[in-house]
Coordinates of C-alpha atoms in Angstrom, one line a residue:
M140 CA -260.9 98.7 -111.5
T141 CA -261.9 96.4 -108.5
D142 CA -260.2 93.0 -108.6
S143 CA -262.4 90.1 -107.6
Y144 CA -261.2 87.5 -105.1
A145 CA -263.1 84.8 -103.3
V146 CA -262.9 81.7 -100.8
I147 CA -264.2 78.5 -102.3
G148 CA -265.3 75.6 -100.2
N149 CA -268.0 73.2 -99.0
P150 CA -269.2 74.4 -96.7
V151 CA -267.9 78.0 -96.7
D152 CA -270.4 80.1 -94.7
H153 CA -268.3 80.0 -91.6
S154 CA -265.1 81.4 -93.2
L155 CA -263.4 84.3 -91.7
S156 CA -261.4 85.0 -94.9
P157 CA -263.6 87.7 -96.3
W158 CA -263.3 89.6 -93.1
I159 CA -259.3 89.2 -93.0
H160 CA -258.8 90.1 -96.7
Q161 CA -261.0 93.2 -96.5
A162 CA -259.1 94.2 -93.5
F163 CA -255.8 93.8 -95.4
A164 CA -257.3 95.7 -98.3
R165 CA -258.2 98.7 -96.1
Q166 CA -254.8 98.6 -94.4
T167 CA -252.8 98.6 -97.8
G168 CA -255.2 100.8 -99.9
E169 CA -255.7 97.9 -102.3
D170 CA -259.0 97.8 -104.3
I171 CA -260.4 94.4 -104.0
A172 CA -263.8 92.7 -103.7
Y173 CA -263.8 89.3 -101.8
E174 CA -266.8 87.0 -101.5
K175 CA -267.6 83.4 -100.3
L176 CA -268.1 80.9 -103.3
P177 CA -269.7 77.7 -102.3
A178 CA -269.3 74.8 -104.7
P179 CA -270.8 71.3 -104.8
K180 CA -268.4 68.6 -103.6
D181 CA -268.1 67.4 -107.2
G182 CA -268.1 70.7 -108.8
F183 CA -265.0 72.4 -107.8
K184 CA -263.4 72.8 -111.3
S185 CA -266.6 74.1 -113.1
V186 CA -267.1 76.7 -110.4
A187 CA -263.6 77.8 -110.2
R188 CA -263.2 77.8 -114.1
R189 CA -266.4 80.1 -114.2
F190 CA -265.0 82.5 -111.6
F191 CA -261.7 83.0 -113.5
A192 CA -263.4 83.2 -116.9
A193 CA -265.7 86.0 -115.4
G194 CA -262.5 88.0 -114.5
G195 CA -261.6 86.7 -111.0
R196 CA -258.0 87.2 -109.9
G197 CA -257.6 84.6 -107.1
L198 CA -259.1 82.1 -104.9
N199 CA -258.5 80.8 -101.4
V200 CA -259.2 77.1 -101.2
T201 CA -260.7 75.5 -98.2
V202 CA -261.9 72.0 -97.4
P203 CA -262.6 69.7 -99.3
F204 CA -261.1 71.2 -102.3
K205 CA -257.3 71.5 -101.8
L206 CA -256.4 68.4 -103.8
D207 CA -258.8 69.4 -106.6
A208 CA -257.2 72.8 -106.7
F209 CA -253.7 71.1 -107.1
D210 CA -255.1 69.3 -110.1
F211 CA -256.6 72.4 -111.5
A212 CA -253.6 74.6 -111.3
D213 CA -251.4 75.1 -114.6
Q214 CA -248.3 75.1 -112.4
V215 CA -247.6 74.9 -108.7
T216 CA -245.1 76.3 -106.4
E217 CA -242.4 74.2 -104.7
R218 CA -244.2 74.4 -101.2
A219 CA -247.6 73.5 -102.9
S220 CA -245.7 70.6 -104.6
A221 CA -244.2 69.5 -101.3
A222 CA -247.7 69.7 -99.6
G223 CA -249.4 67.9 -102.2
A224 CA -252.2 70.3 -102.0
V225 CA -253.1 74.0 -103.0
N226 CA -254.9 76.5 -100.9
T227 CA -254.3 79.6 -103.2
L228 CA -255.0 80.0 -106.8
A229 CA -253.8 83.0 -108.6
M230 CA -254.5 84.2 -112.2
R231 CA -251.2 85.3 -113.9
D232 CA -250.8 87.8 -116.7
D233 CA -250.6 85.3 -119.4
G234 CA -253.8 83.6 -118.2
S235 CA -252.5 80.6 -116.5
I236 CA -253.3 79.6 -113.1
L237 CA -250.7 79.4 -110.3
G238 CA -251.4 77.1 -107.3
D239 CA -249.6 77.7 -104.0
N240 CA -249.9 76.5 -100.5
T241 CA -249.5 79.2 -97.8
D242 CA -250.6 77.1 -94.8
G243 CA -247.1 76.2 -93.6
A244 CA -245.6 79.5 -94.0
G245 CA -248.6 81.0 -92.2
L246 CA -247.8 78.5 -89.3
V247 CA -244.1 79.3 -89.1
T248 CA -244.8 83.1 -89.3
D249 CA -247.2 82.8 -86.4
I250 CA -245.0 80.6 -84.3
R251 CA -241.8 82.6 -85.0
D252 CA -242.7 86.2 -85.5
N253 CA -246.0 86.6 -83.6
L254 CA -245.4 84.3 -80.6
G255 CA -241.6 84.8 -80.6
W256 CA -241.2 80.9 -80.2
P257 CA -237.9 79.7 -81.7
I258 CA -237.9 76.6 -84.0
A259 CA -234.2 76.3 -85.0
G260 CA -232.4 73.8 -82.9
R261 CA -235.3 72.5 -81.0
R262 CA -237.0 69.1 -80.8
V263 CA -240.5 69.3 -82.4
L264 CA -243.3 66.9 -82.1
M265 CA -245.9 67.1 -85.0
V266 CA -249.0 65.3 -83.8
G267 CA -250.8 63.8 -86.9
A268 CA -249.8 62.9 -90.4
G269 CA -252.6 64.2 -92.5
G270 CA -252.8 67.1 -94.9
A271 CA -252.3 69.8 -92.2
A272 CA -249.0 68.2 -91.1
R273 CA -247.8 67.7 -94.7
G274 CA -248.5 71.2 -95.6
A275 CA -246.5 72.5 -92.8
M276 CA -243.5 70.0 -93.0
L277 CA -241.2 72.0 -95.7
P278 CA -241.6 75.4 -94.1
L279 CA -241.0 74.0 -90.7
L280 CA -237.8 72.0 -91.7
E281 CA -236.6 75.2 -93.5
R282 CA -236.3 76.8 -90.2
G283 CA -233.8 74.2 -88.9
P284 CA -235.2 72.2 -86.1
A285 CA -233.0 69.8 -84.4
L286 CA -235.5 67.2 -85.0
V287 CA -239.1 66.8 -86.1
H288 CA -240.8 63.6 -84.8
I289 CA -244.3 62.8 -86.4
A290 CA -246.4 60.9 -84.2
N291 CA -249.9 59.4 -85.6
R292 CA -252.5 56.8 -84.5
T293 CA -251.5 54.8 -87.6
A294 CA -247.5 54.6 -87.5
E295 CA -247.2 53.7 -91.1
R296 CA -248.8 56.9 -92.2
A297 CA -246.2 58.8 -90.1
E298 CA -243.5 56.9 -91.4
R299 CA -244.3 57.5 -95.0
L300 CA -244.5 61.3 -94.3
A301 CA -241.1 61.3 -92.5
L302 CA -239.6 59.3 -95.4
E303 CA -240.9 61.8 -97.9
F304 CA -239.3 64.7 -96.3
A305 CA -236.1 62.9 -94.9
R306 CA -233.8 65.1 -97.3
H307 CA -235.0 68.1 -95.8
G308 CA -234.1 67.6 -92.2
S309 CA -233.9 65.2 -89.3
L310 CA -237.1 63.3 -88.9
E311 CA -238.5 60.5 -86.9
A312 CA -241.9 58.8 -87.0
S313 CA -243.9 56.5 -84.6
G314 CA -247.5 55.6 -83.4
F315 CA -248.7 57.2 -80.2
D316 CA -248.2 53.8 -78.4
S317 CA -244.4 53.9 -78.8
L318 CA -243.8 57.7 -78.5
G319 CA -241.4 58.6 -76.0
G320 CA -238.9 61.3 -74.8
S321 CA -239.6 65.1 -74.4
F322 CA -240.1 67.9 -76.8
D323 CA -239.5 71.6 -76.9
L324 CA -242.3 72.4 -79.2
I325 CA -245.4 70.2 -79.9
I326 CA -247.6 71.1 -82.8
N327 CA -251.0 69.4 -82.9
A328 CA -251.8 69.1 -86.5
S329 CA -254.5 66.3 -86.0
A330 CA -258.3 66.9 -86.3
A331 CA -259.0 65.9 -82.7
S332 CA -259.7 69.4 -81.5
L333 CA -262.4 69.8 -84.0
S334 CA -264.5 67.3 -82.3
G335 CA -263.2 68.2 -78.7
D336 CA -261.0 65.4 -78.4
L337 CA -257.5 64.9 -77.3
P338 CA -254.8 62.8 -79.0
P339 CA -253.5 60.1 -76.7
L340 CA -250.4 62.0 -75.5
A341 CA -248.2 61.0 -72.5
D342 CA -247.5 63.8 -69.9
T343 CA -243.8 63.1 -70.1
L344 CA -243.8 64.5 -73.7
V345 CA -244.0 68.0 -72.4
G346 CA -240.4 69.0 -71.8
H347 CA -239.1 72.0 -69.6
G348 CA -240.1 75.2 -71.2
C349 CA -242.3 73.5 -73.7
Q350 CA -244.4 75.5 -76.1
A351 CA -247.6 73.8 -77.6
Y352 CA -249.5 74.9 -80.7
D353 CA -252.8 73.8 -81.8
M354 CA -253.8 74.4 -85.6
V355 CA -257.4 74.7 -84.6
Y356 CA -258.6 78.0 -83.1
G357 CA -261.5 79.2 -81.3
A358 CA -262.7 81.6 -78.6
Q359 CA -261.9 79.3 -75.9
P360 CA -258.6 77.0 -75.5
T361 CA -258.8 73.7 -77.2
P362 CA -258.5 70.3 -75.3
F363 CA -254.9 70.0 -76.5
M364 CA -254.1 73.5 -75.2
A365 CA -255.6 72.9 -71.8
W366 CA -253.7 69.6 -71.6
A367 CA -250.5 71.2 -72.4
A368 CA -251.0 74.2 -70.2
A369 CA -251.9 72.0 -67.2
R370 CA -248.4 70.4 -67.5
G371 CA -246.6 73.6 -67.7
A372 CA -246.4 74.5 -71.3
E373 CA -247.1 77.8 -72.9
T374 CA -249.9 77.4 -75.5
A375 CA -251.3 79.1 -78.5
D376 CA -254.1 78.2 -81.1
G377 CA -254.1 78.5 -84.8
L378 CA -255.8 81.8 -85.3
G379 CA -252.5 83.5 -86.1
M380 CA -251.8 80.7 -88.7
L381 CA -255.2 81.6 -90.3
V382 CA -254.2 85.3 -90.5
G383 CA -250.6 84.4 -91.6
Q384 CA -251.6 82.3 -94.4
A385 CA -254.1 84.9 -95.8
A386 CA -251.3 87.3 -95.7
E387 CA -249.3 85.0 -97.7
S388 CA -252.1 84.8 -100.2
F389 CA -252.5 88.6 -100.3
M390 CA -248.9 88.9 -101.1
L391 CA -249.1 86.5 -104.0
W392 CA -252.0 88.4 -105.5
R393 CA -251.3 92.0 -104.8
G394 CA -247.4 92.1 -104.4
T395 CA -247.7 93.9 -100.9
R396 CA -247.5 92.2 -97.5
P397 CA -250.0 93.5 -95.1
Q398 CA -249.2 93.7 -91.2
T399 CA -250.8 90.7 -89.6
T400 CA -250.5 91.8 -86.1
P401 CA -253.4 94.4 -85.9
V402 CA -255.7 92.3 -88.0
L403 CA -255.0 89.3 -85.6
Q404 CA -255.9 91.4 -82.6
A405 CA -259.0 92.5 -84.0
L406 CA -260.1 89.2 -85.1
R407 CA -259.4 87.8 -81.6
A408 CA -261.6 90.4 -80.1
R409 CA -264.3 89.7 -82.8
L410 CA -264.3 85.9 -81.9
Q411 CA -264.4 86.5 -78.2
N412 CA -267.2 89.0 -78.4
Q413 CA -269.5 86.7 -80.4

């Protein structure tokens, strides 16, 4: 029997999740159907409830519903609890709904395994203190960086996030105007690239041998990537994170972990040929 999965969001037409999960299913021989599931902005719970009542087995959750999904789940994983948001819902055998957050794991997997960039022992700058940064924080700190400095336009928001995760590692926080020093790895978790903008970052932040990662992806380098590359940094976008978080969801649902590299390569070629 074919099991049903979907990505729920508003909007959801642009989502690459069906393509990714269908590629995973072909690779692993899993029998699944995967669709896009639009929901009104005030209707997440009713749409999700109908999906599971009709036999659905799992949902990927995208904007603006990750907080709604957190509230909808009967139980959440530690990493979802730390993130305060859920991007994956899974129907369990007892009929309850488990909420997970695979975004941070997808980020770390892409940085460490796909790109081969080290995290342990390095000075990391996290640009932004919103939901994307929060979702990445615990998986990132679990890899043992020497320091994670959170920088945000509003310093107080960065400071609150640093305080919340202080027991998991060495953290600092500041606004952009008082940000100094240099870093080995810079991760752009802000929304600036979505609008073609660049966070106000000083050139001196790019240390020798620095690597710079933008969670946003596209056919062309983002403004953040162009800025970092012009200052000698190796750069990457977030397409591998997208595939990595999807693989974590697939593993949760199906109990088998797909290989991400061939799917990432095919997806990159697809985007560049559009």
